[in-house]
Coordinates of C-alpha atoms in Angstrom, one line a residue:
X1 CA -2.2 -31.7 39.1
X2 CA -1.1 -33.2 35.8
X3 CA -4.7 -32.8 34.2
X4 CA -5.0 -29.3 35.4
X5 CA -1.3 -29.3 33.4
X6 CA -2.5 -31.0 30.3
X7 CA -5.5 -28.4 30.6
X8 CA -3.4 -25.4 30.8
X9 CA -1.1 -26.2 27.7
X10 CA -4.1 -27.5 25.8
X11 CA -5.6 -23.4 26.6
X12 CA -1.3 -22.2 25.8
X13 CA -1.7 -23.8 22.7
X14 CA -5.3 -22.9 21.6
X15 CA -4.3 -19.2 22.3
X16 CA -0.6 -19.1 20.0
X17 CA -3.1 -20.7 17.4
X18 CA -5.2 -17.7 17.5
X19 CA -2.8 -15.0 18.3
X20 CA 0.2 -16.1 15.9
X21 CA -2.4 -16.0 12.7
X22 CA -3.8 -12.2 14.1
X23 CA -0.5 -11.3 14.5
X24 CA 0.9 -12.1 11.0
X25 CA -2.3 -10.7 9.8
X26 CA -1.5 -7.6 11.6
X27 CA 2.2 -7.0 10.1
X28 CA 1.1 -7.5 6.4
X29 CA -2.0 -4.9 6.7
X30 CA 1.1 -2.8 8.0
X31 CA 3.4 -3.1 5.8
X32 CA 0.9 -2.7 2.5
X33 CA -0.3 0.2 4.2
X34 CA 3.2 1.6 4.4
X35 CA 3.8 0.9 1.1
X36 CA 0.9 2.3 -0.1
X37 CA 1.3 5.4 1.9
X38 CA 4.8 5.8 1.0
X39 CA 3.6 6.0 -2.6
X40 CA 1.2 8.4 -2.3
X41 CA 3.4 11.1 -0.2
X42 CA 6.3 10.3 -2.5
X43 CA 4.0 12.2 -5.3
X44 CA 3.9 15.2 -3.1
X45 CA 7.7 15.2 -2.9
X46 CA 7.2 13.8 1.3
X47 CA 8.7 11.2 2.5
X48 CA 6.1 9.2 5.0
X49 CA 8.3 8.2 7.5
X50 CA 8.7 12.2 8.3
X51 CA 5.1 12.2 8.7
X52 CA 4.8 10.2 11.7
X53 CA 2.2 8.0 11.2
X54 CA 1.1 5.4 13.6
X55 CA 0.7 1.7 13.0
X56 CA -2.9 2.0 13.4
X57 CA -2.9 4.8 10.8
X58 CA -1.1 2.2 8.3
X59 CA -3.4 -1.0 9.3
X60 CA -6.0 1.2 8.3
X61 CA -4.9 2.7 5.0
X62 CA -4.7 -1.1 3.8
X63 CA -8.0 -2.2 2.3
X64 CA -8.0 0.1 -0.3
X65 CA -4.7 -1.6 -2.1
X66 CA -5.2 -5.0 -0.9
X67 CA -9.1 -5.2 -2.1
X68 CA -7.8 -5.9 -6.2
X69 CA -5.5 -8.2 -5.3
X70 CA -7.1 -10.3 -2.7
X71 CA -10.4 -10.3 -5.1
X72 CA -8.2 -11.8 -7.7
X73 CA -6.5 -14.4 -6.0
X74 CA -10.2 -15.9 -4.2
X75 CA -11.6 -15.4 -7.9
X76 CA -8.9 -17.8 -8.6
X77 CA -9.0 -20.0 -5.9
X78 CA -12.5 -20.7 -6.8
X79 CA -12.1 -21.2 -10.6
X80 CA -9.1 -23.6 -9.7
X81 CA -11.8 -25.8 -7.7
X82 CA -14.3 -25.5 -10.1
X83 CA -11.9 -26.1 -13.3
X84 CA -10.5 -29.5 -10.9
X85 CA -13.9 -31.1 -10.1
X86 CA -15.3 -30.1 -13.9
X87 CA -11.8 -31.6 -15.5
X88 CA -10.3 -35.3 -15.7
X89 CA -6.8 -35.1 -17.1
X90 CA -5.4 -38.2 -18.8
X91 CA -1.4 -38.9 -18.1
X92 CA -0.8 -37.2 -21.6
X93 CA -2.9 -33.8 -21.1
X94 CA -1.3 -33.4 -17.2
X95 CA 2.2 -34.2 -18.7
X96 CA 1.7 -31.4 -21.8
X97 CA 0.0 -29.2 -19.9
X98 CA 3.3 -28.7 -17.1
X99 CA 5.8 -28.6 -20.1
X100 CA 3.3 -25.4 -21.3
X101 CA 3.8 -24.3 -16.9
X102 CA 7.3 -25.0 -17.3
X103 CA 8.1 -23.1 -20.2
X104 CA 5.9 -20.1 -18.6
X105 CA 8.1 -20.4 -15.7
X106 CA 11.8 -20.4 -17.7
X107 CA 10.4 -17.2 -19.1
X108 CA 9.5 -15.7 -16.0
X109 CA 12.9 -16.6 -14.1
X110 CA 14.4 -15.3 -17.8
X111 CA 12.6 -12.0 -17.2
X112 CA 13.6 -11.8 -13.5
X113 CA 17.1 -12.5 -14.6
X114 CA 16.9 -9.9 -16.9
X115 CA 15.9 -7.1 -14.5
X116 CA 19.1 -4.4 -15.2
X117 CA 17.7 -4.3 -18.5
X118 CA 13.8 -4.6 -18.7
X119 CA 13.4 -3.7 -14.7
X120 CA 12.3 0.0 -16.3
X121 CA 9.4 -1.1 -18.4
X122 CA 6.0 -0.4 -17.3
X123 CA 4.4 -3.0 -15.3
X124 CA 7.2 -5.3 -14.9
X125 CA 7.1 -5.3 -11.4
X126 CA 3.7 -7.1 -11.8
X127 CA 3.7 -8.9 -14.8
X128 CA 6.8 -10.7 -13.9
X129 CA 5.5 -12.0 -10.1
X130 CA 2.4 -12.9 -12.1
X131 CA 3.5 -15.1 -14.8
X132 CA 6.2 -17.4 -12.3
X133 CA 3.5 -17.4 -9.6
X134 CA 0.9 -18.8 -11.9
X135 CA 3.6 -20.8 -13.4
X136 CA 4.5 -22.3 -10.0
X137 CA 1.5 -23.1 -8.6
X138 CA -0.2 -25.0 -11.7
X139 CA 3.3 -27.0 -11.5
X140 CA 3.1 -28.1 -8.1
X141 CA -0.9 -28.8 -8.7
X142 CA 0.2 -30.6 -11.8
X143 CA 2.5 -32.2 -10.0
X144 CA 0.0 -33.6 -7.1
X145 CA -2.0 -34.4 -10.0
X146 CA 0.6 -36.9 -12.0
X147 CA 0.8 -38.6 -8.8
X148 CA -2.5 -39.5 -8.3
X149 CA -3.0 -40.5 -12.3
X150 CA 0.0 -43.1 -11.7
X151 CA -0.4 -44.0 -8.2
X152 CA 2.6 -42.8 -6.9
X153 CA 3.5 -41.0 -4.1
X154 CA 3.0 -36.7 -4.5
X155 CA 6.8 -35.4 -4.2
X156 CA 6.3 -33.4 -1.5
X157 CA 9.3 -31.3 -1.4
X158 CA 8.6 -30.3 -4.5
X159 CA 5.1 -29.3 -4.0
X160 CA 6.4 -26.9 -1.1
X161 CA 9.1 -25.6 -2.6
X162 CA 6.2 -24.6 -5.1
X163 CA 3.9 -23.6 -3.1
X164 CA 6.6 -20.9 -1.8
X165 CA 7.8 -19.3 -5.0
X166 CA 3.8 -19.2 -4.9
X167 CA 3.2 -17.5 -2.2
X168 CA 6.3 -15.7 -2.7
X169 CA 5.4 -14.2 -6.1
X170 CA 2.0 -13.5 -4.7
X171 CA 3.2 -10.9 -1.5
X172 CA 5.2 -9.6 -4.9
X173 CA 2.9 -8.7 -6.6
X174 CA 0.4 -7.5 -4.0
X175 CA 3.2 -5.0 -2.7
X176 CA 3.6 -3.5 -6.4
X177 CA -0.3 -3.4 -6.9
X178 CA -0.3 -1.4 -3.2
X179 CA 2.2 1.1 -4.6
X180 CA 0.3 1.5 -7.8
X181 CA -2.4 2.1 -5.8
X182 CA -1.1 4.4 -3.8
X183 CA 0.7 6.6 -7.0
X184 CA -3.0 6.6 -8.5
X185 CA -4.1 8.0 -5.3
X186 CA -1.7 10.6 -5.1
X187 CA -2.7 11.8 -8.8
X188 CA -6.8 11.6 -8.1
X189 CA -6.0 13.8 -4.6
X190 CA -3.9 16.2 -6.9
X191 CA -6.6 16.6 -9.1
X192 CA -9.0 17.4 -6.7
X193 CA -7.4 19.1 -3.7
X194 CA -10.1 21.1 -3.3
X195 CA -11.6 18.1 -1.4
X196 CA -9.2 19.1 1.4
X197 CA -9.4 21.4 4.4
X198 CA -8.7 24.8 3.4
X199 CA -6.3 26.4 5.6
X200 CA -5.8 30.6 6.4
X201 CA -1.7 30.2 7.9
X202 CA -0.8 33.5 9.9
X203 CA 2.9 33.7 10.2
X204 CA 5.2 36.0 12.4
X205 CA 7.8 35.8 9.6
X206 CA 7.5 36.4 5.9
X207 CA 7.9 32.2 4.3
X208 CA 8.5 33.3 1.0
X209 CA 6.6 30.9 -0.6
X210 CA 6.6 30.6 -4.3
X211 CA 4.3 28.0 -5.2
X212 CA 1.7 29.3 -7.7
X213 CA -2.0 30.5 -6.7
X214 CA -1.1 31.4 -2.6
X215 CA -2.0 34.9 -1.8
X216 CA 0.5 36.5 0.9
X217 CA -1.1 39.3 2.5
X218 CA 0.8 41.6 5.0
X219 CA -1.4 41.8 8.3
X220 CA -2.0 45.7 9.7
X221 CA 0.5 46.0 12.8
X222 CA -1.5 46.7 15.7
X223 CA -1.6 46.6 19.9
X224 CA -0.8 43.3 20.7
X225 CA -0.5 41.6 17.4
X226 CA 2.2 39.3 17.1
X227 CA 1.0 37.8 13.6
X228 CA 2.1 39.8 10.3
X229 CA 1.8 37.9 7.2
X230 CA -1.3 36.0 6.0
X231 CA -1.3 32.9 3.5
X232 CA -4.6 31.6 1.4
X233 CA -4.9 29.3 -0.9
X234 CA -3.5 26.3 1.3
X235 CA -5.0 22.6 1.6
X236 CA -4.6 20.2 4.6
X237 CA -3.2 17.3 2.8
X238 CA -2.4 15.0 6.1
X239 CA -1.1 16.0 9.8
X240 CA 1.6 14.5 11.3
X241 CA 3.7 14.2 14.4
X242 CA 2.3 17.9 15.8
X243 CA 3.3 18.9 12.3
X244 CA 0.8 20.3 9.3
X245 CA 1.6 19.2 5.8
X246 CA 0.0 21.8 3.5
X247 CA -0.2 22.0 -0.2
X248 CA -1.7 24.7 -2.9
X249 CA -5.1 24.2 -3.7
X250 CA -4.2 23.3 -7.8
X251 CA -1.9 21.3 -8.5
X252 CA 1.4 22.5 -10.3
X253 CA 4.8 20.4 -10.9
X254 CA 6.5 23.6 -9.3
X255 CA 4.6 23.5 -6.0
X256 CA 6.0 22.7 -2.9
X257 CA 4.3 21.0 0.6
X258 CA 5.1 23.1 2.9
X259 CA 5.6 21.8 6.7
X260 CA 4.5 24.0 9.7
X261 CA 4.7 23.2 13.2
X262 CA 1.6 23.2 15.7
X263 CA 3.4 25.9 17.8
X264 CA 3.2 29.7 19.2
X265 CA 5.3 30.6 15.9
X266 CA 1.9 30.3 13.8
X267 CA -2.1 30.6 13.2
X268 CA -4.2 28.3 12.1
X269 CA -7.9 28.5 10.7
X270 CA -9.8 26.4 9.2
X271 CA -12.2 27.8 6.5
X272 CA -15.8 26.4 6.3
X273 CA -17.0 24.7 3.0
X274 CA -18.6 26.7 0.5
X275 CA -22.1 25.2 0.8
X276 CA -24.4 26.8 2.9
X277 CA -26.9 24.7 4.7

């Protein structure tokens, strides 16, 4: 009875090792696909959460901004391995060379202090994340490394305090490269949203729309038509919750998205591509 015991928690505990990872895993793909996402709808004056996207959808939308920032950080990884088994500080160098990591981080922490007045500048949100994580991290390596020159012990407190503004500074600077990423693929869509489903909407009502290039035509009333006004010149940019979110098909800083329900009240068709087979 006890072994069969000892064999269960040893399976308990094999299975949180797997499933705590996956799930942490999980919940940053999701939230750097939100933020992502949230950027890129924000351009077309939507905000995401309206859209009703699924977690799946999110998960799924996260490769694109993570694939810059993760190749960076293993590009790094590696040349910090190669630059420790190629290098053999002295005492002197390690010591000079975290005074030059210290000052790097002073400026940082200066520049995160400074945020009410510089938080406006271009790329700040990235260069600031940037310069304390890389600051942090050769710190707590030089740190690690001035204990083995001098045979001491490695303050380890410090080395994980570290090795948190680290990683900290890191899930910073990977969230503002996600909404970058997601701005610049707001702008590519806008300037191609012919890519996009084109979309004939039938209406009961007039929408008086007023976004430049949509033709409104009025339908001819006849027996049994419930339909009177006709729009062209619409693109599917994403559906939603049972919802449509349509925009014109070139771009203009007066346009509108417009939001149609998947009801009785409307028509939808779905024009083929201009490129016959």
């Amino acid at each position: 009875m006890a072994e069969e015991r000892a064999q269960l928690e040893r399976w308990v505990s094999f299975a949180a090792g797997i499933v705590a990872p996956v799930t942490l895993v999980s919940a940053l793909l999701f939230y750097f696909g939100y933020v992502s996402a949230r950027s890129q709808y924000a351009y077309f004056g939507i905000d995401v959460d309206t859209i009703g996207l699924s977690t799946q959808d999110y998960v799924m939308r996260s490769p694109q901004p993570l694939l810059v920032p993760l190749l960076v950080l293993t590009l790094l990884a590696v040349a910090g391995l190669l630059l420790h088994n190629a290098v053999h500080p002295t005492e002197l160098t390690v010591r000079r060379t975290a005074a030059a990591a210290a000052v790097l981080l002073m400026l940082g922490v200066v520049g995160l202090f400074l945020y009410p007045v510089i938080g406006h500048v271009a790329y700040y949100a990235l260069v600031v994340p940037i310069v304390i994580g890389v600051a942090a991290a050769a710190l707590g390596y030089l740190s690690y490394a001035a204990s083995r020159l001098g045979n001491r012990r490695a303050p380890v407190v410090l080395i994980v305090l570290l090795g948190v503004v680290t990683t900290t500074c890191a899930f910073w600077a990977t969230a503002t490269t996600a909404e970058y990423s997601g701005r610049g693929l707001a702008k590519s869509d806008a300037q191609n949203l012919g890519q996009f489903p084109a979309v004939v909407l039938d209406t009961k009502e007039r929408l008086q729309l007023r976004s430049p290039g949509l033709d409104e035509t009025a339908l001819r009333p006849s027996t049994g038509q419930t339909f009177n006004y006709r729009y062209r010149g619409l693109r599917l940019l994403v559906v939603g919750d049972n919802r449509l979110f349509l925009v014109p098909e070139k771009w203009n800083p007066s346009n509108t998205t417009l939001v149609v329900s998947l009801d009785s009240s409307i028509r939808v068709q779905f024009a083929f591509q201009n490129d016959p087979p």
